[in-house]
PDB file of C-alpha atoms in Angstrom:
ATOM      1  CA  MET A1126    -106.575 112.863 -16.540  1.00  0.00           C
ATOM      2  CA  SER A1127    -105.096 115.350 -14.081  1.00  0.00           C
ATOM      3  CA  PHE A1128    -102.045 114.473 -11.983  1.00  0.00           C
ATOM      4  CA  ILE A1129    -104.091 114.507  -8.779  1.00  0.00           C
ATOM      5  CA  VAL A1130    -106.884 112.277 -10.060  1.00  0.00           C
ATOM      6  CA  ALA A1131    -104.408 109.920 -11.700  1.00  0.00           C
ATOM      7  CA  VAL A1132    -102.269 109.558  -8.592  1.00  0.00           C
ATOM      8  CA  ALA A1133    -105.287 109.014  -6.374  1.00  0.00           C
ATOM      9  CA  ALA A1134    -106.603 106.352  -8.717  1.00  0.00           C
ATOM     10  CA  MET A1135    -103.258 104.612  -8.940  1.00  0.00           C
ATOM     11  CA  ILE A1136    -102.775 104.599  -5.173  1.00  0.00           C
ATOM     12  CA  CYS A1137    -106.117 102.792  -4.945  1.00  0.00           C
ATOM     13  CA  ILE A1138    -105.421 100.114  -7.543  1.00  0.00           C
ATOM     14  CA  VAL A1139    -101.692  99.438  -7.203  1.00  0.00           C
ATOM     15  CA  CYS A1140    -102.251  97.360  -4.077  1.00  0.00           C
ATOM     16  CA  VAL A1141    -103.986  94.707  -6.205  1.00  0.00           C
ATOM     17  CA  PRO A1142    -101.438  91.841  -6.450  1.00  0.00           C
ATOM     18  CA  THR A1143    -102.189  91.149 -10.109  1.00  0.00           C
ATOM     19  CA  PHE A1144    -101.441  94.707 -11.198  1.00  0.00           C
ATOM     20  CA  ALA A1145     -98.728  94.733 -13.856  1.00  0.00           C
ATOM     21  CA  GLN A1146     -97.433  96.811 -16.703  1.00  0.00           C
ATOM     22  CA  ARG A1147     -95.458  95.847 -19.743  1.00  0.00           C
ATOM     23  CA  GLY A1148     -91.722  96.222 -19.252  1.00  0.00           C
ATOM     24  CA  GLY A1149     -91.740  97.824 -15.819  1.00  0.00           C
ATOM     25  CA  GLY A1150     -94.517  96.124 -13.850  1.00  0.00           C
ATOM     26  CA  ARG A1151     -94.856  97.942 -10.554  1.00  0.00           C
ATOM     27  CA  GLY A1152     -91.501  99.447 -11.480  1.00  0.00           C
ATOM     28  CA  GLY A1153     -93.232 102.004 -13.687  1.00  0.00           C
ATOM     29  CA  PRO A1154     -94.523 102.590 -17.188  1.00  0.00           C
ATOM     30  CA  ALA A1155     -93.130 100.650 -20.090  1.00  0.00           C
ATOM     31  CA  ALA A1156     -89.777 101.997 -21.159  1.00  0.00           C
ATOM     32  CA  GLY A1157     -88.056 101.734 -24.519  1.00  0.00           C
ATOM     33  CA  GLN A1158     -87.382  98.089 -25.197  1.00  0.00           C
ATOM     34  CA  THR A1159     -83.936  98.718 -26.694  1.00  0.00           C
ATOM     35  CA  VAL A1160     -80.929 100.163 -24.894  1.00  0.00           C
ATOM     36  CA  GLU A1161     -80.285 103.533 -26.515  1.00  0.00           C
ATOM     37  CA  LYS A1162     -77.219 105.653 -27.217  1.00  0.00           C
ATOM     38  CA  ILE A1163     -75.233 106.920 -24.259  1.00  0.00           C
ATOM     39  CA  LYS A1164     -75.634 110.645 -23.540  1.00  0.00           C
ATOM     40  CA  MET A1165     -73.341 112.915 -21.548  1.00  0.00           C
ATOM     41  CA  LEU A1166     -75.108 114.772 -18.747  1.00  0.00           C
ATOM     42  CA  LYS A1167     -71.912 116.410 -17.530  1.00  0.00           C
ATOM     43  CA  PRO A1168     -68.228 115.643 -18.071  1.00  0.00           C
ATOM     44  CA  ASN A1169     -67.639 112.136 -16.628  1.00  0.00           C
ATOM     45  CA  LEU A1170     -71.345 111.533 -15.982  1.00  0.00           C
ATOM     46  CA  TYR A1171     -73.457 109.721 -18.588  1.00  0.00           C
ATOM     47  CA  GLU A1172     -77.011 108.421 -18.971  1.00  0.00           C
ATOM     48  CA  ILE A1173     -78.207 105.388 -20.940  1.00  0.00           C
ATOM     49  CA  THR A1174     -81.951 105.097 -21.504  1.00  0.00           C
ATOM     50  CA  GLY A1175     -84.092 102.242 -22.829  1.00  0.00           C
ATOM     51  CA  GLY A1176     -84.090  98.545 -21.995  1.00  0.00           C
ATOM     52  CA  GLY A1177     -85.683  99.277 -18.635  1.00  0.00           C
ATOM     53  CA  ALA A1178     -84.928 102.071 -16.193  1.00  0.00           C
ATOM     54  CA  ASN A1179     -82.454 104.856 -16.877  1.00  0.00           C
ATOM     55  CA  THR A1180     -78.842 103.934 -16.123  1.00  0.00           C
ATOM     56  CA  LEU A1181     -76.153 106.368 -14.967  1.00  0.00           C
ATOM     57  CA  VAL A1182     -72.423 105.894 -15.495  1.00  0.00           C
ATOM     58  CA  ARG A1183     -69.921 107.867 -13.401  1.00  0.00           C
ATOM     59  CA  VAL A1184     -66.401 107.827 -14.797  1.00  0.00           C
ATOM     60  CA  THR A1185     -63.589 108.163 -12.228  1.00  0.00           C
ATOM     61  CA  ASN A1186     -59.824 107.920 -12.491  1.00  0.00           C
ATOM     62  CA  GLN A1187     -59.995 104.433 -10.952  1.00  0.00           C
ATOM     63  CA  GLY A1188     -62.939 102.861 -12.737  1.00  0.00           C
ATOM     64  CA  LEU A1189     -66.684 103.204 -13.237  1.00  0.00           C
ATOM     65  CA  ILE A1190     -69.740 103.427 -11.022  1.00  0.00           C
ATOM     66  CA  VAL A1191     -72.979 102.274 -12.682  1.00  0.00           C
ATOM     67  CA  VAL A1192     -76.438 103.037 -11.284  1.00  0.00           C
ATOM     68  CA  ASP A1193     -79.117 100.430 -12.144  1.00  0.00           C
ATOM     69  CA  THR A1194     -78.688  97.578 -14.621  1.00  0.00           C
ATOM     70  CA  LYS A1195     -81.956  97.412 -16.644  1.00  0.00           C
ATOM     71  CA  ASN A1196     -84.269  94.490 -17.405  1.00  0.00           C
ATOM     72  CA  PRO A1197     -82.568  91.079 -17.354  1.00  0.00           C
ATOM     73  CA  SER A1198     -81.335  89.921 -20.750  1.00  0.00           C
ATOM     74  CA  ASP A1199     -78.063  89.219 -22.510  1.00  0.00           C
ATOM     75  CA  GLU A1200     -79.045  91.738 -25.167  1.00  0.00           C
ATOM     76  CA  ASN A1201     -79.593  94.531 -22.653  1.00  0.00           C
ATOM     77  CA  PHE A1202     -76.319  93.816 -20.866  1.00  0.00           C
ATOM     78  CA  ASN A1203     -74.334  93.590 -24.083  1.00  0.00           C
ATOM     79  CA  ARG A1204     -75.830  96.816 -25.416  1.00  0.00           C
ATOM     80  CA  LEU A1205     -75.215  98.526 -22.081  1.00  0.00           C
ATOM     81  CA  MET A1206     -71.554  97.532 -22.135  1.00  0.00           C
ATOM     82  CA  GLU A1207     -71.247  98.499 -25.792  1.00  0.00           C
ATOM     83  CA  GLU A1208     -72.444 102.010 -25.008  1.00  0.00           C
ATOM     84  CA  ILE A1209     -70.219 102.296 -21.937  1.00  0.00           C
ATOM     85  CA  LYS A1210     -67.178 101.189 -23.918  1.00  0.00           C
ATOM     86  CA  SER A1211     -67.932 103.819 -26.544  1.00  0.00           C
ATOM     87  CA  VAL A1212     -66.818 106.476 -24.033  1.00  0.00           C
ATOM     88  CA  THR A1213     -64.311 104.633 -21.801  1.00  0.00           C
ATOM     89  CA  ASN A1214     -62.457 101.334 -21.537  1.00  0.00           C
ATOM     90  CA  GLN A1215     -62.286 101.490 -17.745  1.00  0.00           C
ATOM     91  CA  PRO A1216     -63.813  98.570 -15.818  1.00  0.00           C
ATOM     92  CA  VAL A1217     -67.020  98.811 -13.817  1.00  0.00           C
ATOM     93  CA  LYS A1218     -65.996  98.704 -10.156  1.00  0.00           C
ATOM     94  CA  TYR A1219     -69.349  99.363  -8.482  1.00  0.00           C
ATOM     95  CA  VAL A1220     -73.020  98.973  -9.328  1.00  0.00           C
ATOM     96  CA  ILE A1221     -75.613 100.828  -7.252  1.00  0.00           C
ATOM     97  CA  ASN A1222     -79.267  99.719  -7.205  1.00  0.00           C
ATOM     98  CA  THR A1223     -81.893 102.373  -6.469  1.00  0.00           C
ATOM     99  CA  HIS A1224     -84.478  99.685  -5.579  1.00  0.00           C
ATOM    100  CA  HIS A1225     -85.234  96.027  -6.255  1.00  0.00           C
ATOM    101  CA  HIS A1226     -87.568  96.124  -9.284  1.00  0.00           C
ATOM    102  CA  PRO A1227     -86.381  93.954 -12.203  1.00  0.00           C
ATOM    103  CA  ASP A1228     -85.747  96.863 -14.562  1.00  0.00           C
ATOM    104  CA  HIS A1229     -83.204  98.195 -12.041  1.00  0.00           C
ATOM    105  CA  VAL A1230     -81.435  94.988 -10.898  1.00  0.00           C
ATOM    106  CA  GLY A1231     -81.875  92.724 -13.917  1.00  0.00           C
ATOM    107  CA  ASN A1232     -78.234  92.389 -14.953  1.00  0.00           C
ATOM    108  CA  ASN A1233     -76.523  92.650 -11.565  1.00  0.00           C
ATOM    109  CA  GLN A1234     -75.054  89.161 -11.779  1.00  0.00           C
ATOM    110  CA  LYS A1235     -73.335  89.860 -15.082  1.00  0.00           C
ATOM    111  CA  PHE A1236     -71.571  92.834 -13.526  1.00  0.00           C
ATOM    112  CA  ILE A1237     -70.621  90.736 -10.489  1.00  0.00           C
ATOM    113  CA  ASP A1238     -69.206  88.072 -12.796  1.00  0.00           C
ATOM    114  CA  ALA A1239     -67.122  90.807 -14.426  1.00  0.00           C
ATOM    115  CA  GLY A1240     -65.666  91.810 -11.051  1.00  0.00           C
ATOM    116  CA  ALA A1241     -67.961  94.597  -9.830  1.00  0.00           C
ATOM    117  CA  GLN A1242     -69.413  95.034  -6.350  1.00  0.00           C
ATOM    118  CA  VAL A1243     -73.170  95.654  -6.113  1.00  0.00           C
ATOM    119  CA  VAL A1244     -74.081  98.225  -3.462  1.00  0.00           C
ATOM    120  CA  ALA A1245     -77.635  98.599  -2.170  1.00  0.00           C
ATOM    121  CA  LEU A1246     -79.796  99.198   0.868  1.00  0.00           C
ATOM    122  CA  GLU A1247     -79.961  96.145   3.135  1.00  0.00           C
ATOM    123  CA  ALA A1248     -83.751  96.052   2.714  1.00  0.00           C
ATOM    124  CA  LEU A1249     -83.275  95.504  -1.017  1.00  0.00           C
ATOM    125  CA  LYS A1250     -82.036  91.978  -0.351  1.00  0.00           C
ATOM    126  CA  THR A1251     -85.249  91.164   1.490  1.00  0.00           C
ATOM    127  CA  TRP A1252     -87.627  92.669  -1.063  1.00  0.00           C
ATOM    128  CA  MET A1253     -85.720  91.226  -4.004  1.00  0.00           C
ATOM    129  CA  GLY A1254     -86.052  87.786  -2.439  1.00  0.00           C
ATOM    130  CA  ASN A1255     -89.750  88.214  -1.631  1.00  0.00           C
ATOM    131  CA  ASP A1256     -90.988  89.794  -4.866  1.00  0.00           C
ATOM    132  CA  PRO A1257     -92.156  87.058  -7.299  1.00  0.00           C
ATOM    133  CA  ARG A1258     -90.716  89.048 -10.203  1.00  0.00           C
ATOM    134  CA  THR A1259     -87.197  89.223  -8.769  1.00  0.00           C
ATOM    135  CA  LYS A1260     -86.757  86.263  -6.426  1.00  0.00           C
ATOM    136  CA  ASP A1261     -85.263  84.153  -9.224  1.00  0.00           C
ATOM    137  CA  ILE A1262     -83.095  86.923 -10.679  1.00  0.00           C
ATOM    138  CA  PRO A1263     -79.470  86.354  -9.599  1.00  0.00           C
ATOM    139  CA  GLY A1264     -77.224  89.128  -8.395  1.00  0.00           C
ATOM    140  CA  ARG A1265     -78.036  90.051  -4.814  1.00  0.00           C
ATOM    141  CA  PRO A1266     -76.055  93.000  -3.424  1.00  0.00           C
ATOM    142  CA  THR A1267     -72.522  92.170  -2.326  1.00  0.00           C
ATOM    143  CA  GLN A1268     -72.234  95.279  -0.150  1.00  0.00           C
ATOM    144  CA  THR A1269     -75.138  96.746   1.835  1.00  0.00           C
ATOM    145  CA  PHE A1270     -75.915  99.660   4.145  1.00  0.00           C
ATOM    146  CA  SER A1271     -78.773 100.293   6.572  1.00  0.00           C
ATOM    147  CA  LYS A1272     -79.452 104.030   6.229  1.00  0.00           C
ATOM    148  CA  ASP A1273     -77.037 106.352   4.426  1.00  0.00           C
ATOM    149  CA  TYR A1274     -73.691 105.558   2.845  1.00  0.00           C
ATOM    150  CA  THR A1275     -70.845 107.370   1.100  1.00  0.00           C
ATOM    151  CA  LEU A1276     -69.093 105.496  -1.681  1.00  0.00           C
ATOM    152  CA  LYS A1277     -65.672 106.736  -2.776  1.00  0.00           C
ATOM    153  CA  LEU A1278     -63.819 105.637  -5.870  1.00  0.00           C
ATOM    154  CA  GLY A1279     -60.788 107.512  -7.132  1.00  0.00           C
ATOM    155  CA  ASP A1280     -61.639 111.178  -7.536  1.00  0.00           C
ATOM    156  CA  ALA A1281     -65.400 110.633  -7.120  1.00  0.00           C
ATOM    157  CA  GLU A1282     -67.727 110.571  -4.135  1.00  0.00           C
ATOM    158  CA  VAL A1283     -71.283 109.262  -4.314  1.00  0.00           C
ATOM    159  CA  ARG A1284     -73.708 109.673  -1.415  1.00  0.00           C
ATOM    160  CA  LEU A1285     -76.529 107.177  -1.007  1.00  0.00           C
ATOM    161  CA  TYR A1286     -79.567 108.239   0.997  1.00  0.00           C
ATOM    162  CA  SER A1287     -82.493 106.273   2.372  1.00  0.00           C
ATOM    163  CA  PHE A1288     -85.023 108.983   3.203  1.00  0.00           C
ATOM    164  CA  GLY A1289     -87.917 106.563   3.760  1.00  0.00           C
ATOM    165  CA  ARG A1290     -90.349 104.358   1.878  1.00  0.00           C
ATOM    166  CA  GLY A1291     -92.042 105.642  -1.246  1.00  0.00           C
ATOM    167  CA  HIS A1292     -92.174 103.811  -4.552  1.00  0.00           C
ATOM    168  CA  THR A1293     -90.963 100.673  -2.691  1.00  0.00           C
ATOM    169  CA  GLY A1294     -89.655  99.709   0.736  1.00  0.00           C
ATOM    170  CA  ASP A1295     -86.016  99.987  -0.372  1.00  0.00           C
ATOM    171  CA  ASP A1296     -85.711 103.268  -2.256  1.00  0.00           C
ATOM    172  CA  THR A1297     -82.270 104.872  -2.433  1.00  0.00           C
ATOM    173  CA  MET A1298     -81.424 108.334  -3.738  1.00  0.00           C
ATOM    174  CA  VAL A1299     -78.011 108.530  -5.417  1.00  0.00           C
ATOM    175  CA  TYR A1300     -76.319 111.922  -5.120  1.00  0.00           C
ATOM    176  CA  PHE A1301     -73.229 113.117  -6.993  1.00  0.00           C
ATOM    177  CA  PRO A1302     -72.273 116.253  -5.001  1.00  0.00           C
ATOM    178  CA  ASP A1303     -69.477 117.409  -7.315  1.00  0.00           C
ATOM    179  CA  MET A1304     -71.831 117.176 -10.301  1.00  0.00           C
ATOM    180  CA  LYS A1305     -74.871 118.578  -8.474  1.00  0.00           C
ATOM    181  CA  VAL A1306     -76.889 115.680  -9.881  1.00  0.00           C
ATOM    182  CA  VAL A1307     -79.179 113.291  -7.998  1.00  0.00           C
ATOM    183  CA  MET A1308     -80.708 110.072  -9.309  1.00  0.00           C
ATOM    184  CA  VAL A1309     -84.239 109.981  -7.894  1.00  0.00           C
ATOM    185  CA  SER A1310     -85.240 106.854  -9.825  1.00  0.00           C
ATOM    186  CA  ASP A1311     -88.991 106.094  -9.823  1.00  0.00           C
ATOM    187  CA  GLN A1312     -89.763 108.631  -7.086  1.00  0.00           C
ATOM    188  CA  ILE A1313     -90.289 110.971 -10.033  1.00  0.00           C
ATOM    189  CA  THR A1314     -91.897 109.838 -13.273  1.00  0.00           C
ATOM    190  CA  ASP A1315     -93.371 111.474 -16.352  1.00  0.00           C
ATOM    191  CA  ALA A1316     -96.353 109.130 -15.977  1.00  0.00           C
ATOM    192  CA  THR A1317     -98.561 108.204 -13.032  1.00  0.00           C
ATOM    193  CA  PRO A1318     -96.602 107.575  -9.811  1.00  0.00           C
ATOM    194  CA  ILE A1319     -96.853 103.986  -8.631  1.00  0.00           C
ATOM    195  CA  VAL A1320     -96.800 103.017  -4.959  1.00  0.00           C
ATOM    196  CA  ASP A1321     -95.804  99.353  -4.713  1.00  0.00           C
ATOM    197  CA  PHE A1322     -97.615  98.605  -1.452  1.00  0.00           C
ATOM    198  CA  ALA A1323     -96.974  94.869  -1.813  1.00  0.00           C
ATOM    199  CA  ASN A1324     -93.238  95.526  -1.610  1.00  0.00           C
ATOM    200  CA  GLY A1325     -93.069  98.116   1.152  1.00  0.00           C
ATOM    201  CA  GLY A1326     -94.091 101.263  -0.733  1.00  0.00           C
ATOM    202  CA  SER A1327     -95.767 104.153   1.071  1.00  0.00           C
ATOM    203  CA  ALA A1328     -97.746 107.093  -0.293  1.00  0.00           C
ATOM    204  CA  VAL A1329     -97.457 108.836   3.083  1.00  0.00           C
ATOM    205  CA  GLU A1330     -93.653 108.612   3.261  1.00  0.00           C
ATOM    206  CA  TRP A1331     -93.172 109.426  -0.428  1.00  0.00           C
ATOM    207  CA  THR A1332     -93.171 113.173   0.285  1.00  0.00           C
ATOM    208  CA  LYS A1333     -90.506 112.651   2.971  1.00  0.00           C
ATOM    209  CA  ILE A1334     -88.231 111.298   0.274  1.00  0.00           C
ATOM    210  CA  LEU A1335     -88.938 114.306  -1.924  1.00  0.00           C
ATOM    211  CA  ASP A1336     -88.189 116.615   1.021  1.00  0.00           C
ATOM    212  CA  GLY A1337     -84.878 114.839   1.528  1.00  0.00           C
ATOM    213  CA  VAL A1338     -84.035 115.281  -2.134  1.00  0.00           C
ATOM    214  CA  LEU A1339     -84.994 118.964  -2.091  1.00  0.00           C
ATOM    215  CA  ALA A1340     -82.606 119.551   0.822  1.00  0.00           C
ATOM    216  CA  LEU A1341     -79.696 118.536  -1.429  1.00  0.00           C
ATOM    217  CA  ASP A1342     -77.741 121.015  -3.537  1.00  0.00           C
ATOM    218  CA  PHE A1343     -78.509 119.845  -7.071  1.00  0.00           C
ATOM    219  CA  GLU A1344     -79.157 121.192 -10.547  1.00  0.00           C
ATOM    220  CA  GLN A1345     -80.462 118.031 -12.212  1.00  0.00           C
ATOM    221  CA  ALA A1346     -82.626 115.196 -10.880  1.00  0.00           C
ATOM    222  CA  ILE A1347     -82.599 112.050 -13.013  1.00  0.00           C
ATOM    223  CA  PRO A1348     -85.826 110.009 -12.941  1.00  0.00           C
ATOM    224  CA  GLY A1349     -86.170 106.286 -13.519  1.00  0.00           C
ATOM    225  CA  ARG A1350     -87.672 107.160 -16.890  1.00  0.00           C
ATOM    226  CA  GLY A1351     -87.948 110.389 -18.788  1.00  0.00           C
ATOM    227  CA  GLU A1352     -85.841 113.516 -19.067  1.00  0.00           C
ATOM    228  CA  PRO A1353     -83.763 115.197 -16.326  1.00  0.00           C
ATOM    229  CA  LYS A1354     -85.712 117.470 -13.979  1.00  0.00           C
ATOM    230  CA  SER A1355     -84.866 120.759 -12.299  1.00  0.00           C
ATOM    231  CA  LYS A1356     -85.250 121.550  -8.612  1.00  0.00           C
ATOM    232  CA  ALA A1357     -88.348 123.570  -9.497  1.00  0.00           C
ATOM    233  CA  ASP A1358     -89.804 120.476 -11.190  1.00  0.00           C
ATOM    234  CA  ILE A1359     -89.279 118.432  -8.025  1.00  0.00           C
ATOM    235  CA  GLN A1360     -90.833 121.144  -5.861  1.00  0.00           C
ATOM    236  CA  ALA A1361     -93.932 121.261  -8.072  1.00  0.00           C
ATOM    237  CA  TYR A1362     -94.188 117.470  -8.100  1.00  0.00           C
ATOM    238  CA  ARG A1363     -93.927 117.351  -4.311  1.00  0.00           C
ATOM    239  CA  MET A1364     -96.723 119.894  -3.866  1.00  0.00           C
ATOM    240  CA  LYS A1365     -99.052 117.934  -6.147  1.00  0.00           C
ATOM    241  CA  PHE A1366     -98.281 114.642  -4.440  1.00  0.00           C
ATOM    242  CA  ASP A1367     -98.811 116.187  -0.998  1.00  0.00           C
ATOM    243  CA  THR A1368    -102.237 117.404  -2.102  1.00  0.00           C
ATOM    244  CA  VAL A1369    -103.202 113.837  -2.995  1.00  0.00           C
ATOM    245  CA  VAL A1370    -101.981 112.349   0.285  1.00  0.00           C
ATOM    246  CA  LYS A1371    -103.863 114.937   2.366  1.00  0.00           C
ATOM    247  CA  ARG A1372    -107.200 114.312   0.623  1.00  0.00           C
TER     248      ARG A1372
END
């Protein structure tokens, strides 16, 4: 099935409340069920796949920043920490959530219990509380922002952008300017894009998010699942998605 036909079909059916997928639900296609080995993207920036959405780990001289915490389970959390500790013994100081789906926020509370702050868009609190899949998952954000936010820890700066609604109503792009890397989460997937209309998603605004991302100076875009993408990949994806929305 072509990208255009697949996206158009998915936009039509994702609004059905009973729609679900193994592992990711509206959060995306099923990911590897086991947390995998940590991989270095760049010095002091790592990716951990499997167990839900991709997780990023930024190492600073004053602790760690973790992006997304995978599906909720003791096994996932323990494996995540095992992989993190294989490269550094520094504590996790901040967790950033890209949106409220369970494969991205599932182990927030465990990080909070260990002393971390969870940073997310203010709207994430609302959608996490309203979504039947996440309302009973503990670990609401401890620090929120309404639009854009710059997080500084030690020698690192992370910029958080809310360019609009796309995959959900609380999507956040996480940009590491010194690394020229941006976490785009489920705004880019290797499978069919999913617009979670029930939780604030918008096919129309999706391209606005991609435009915001393309305005950034980056070399790698990290999706919620799948391999890192180039700027050219994002440009091609945006053109295809725009074609769907205009039809």
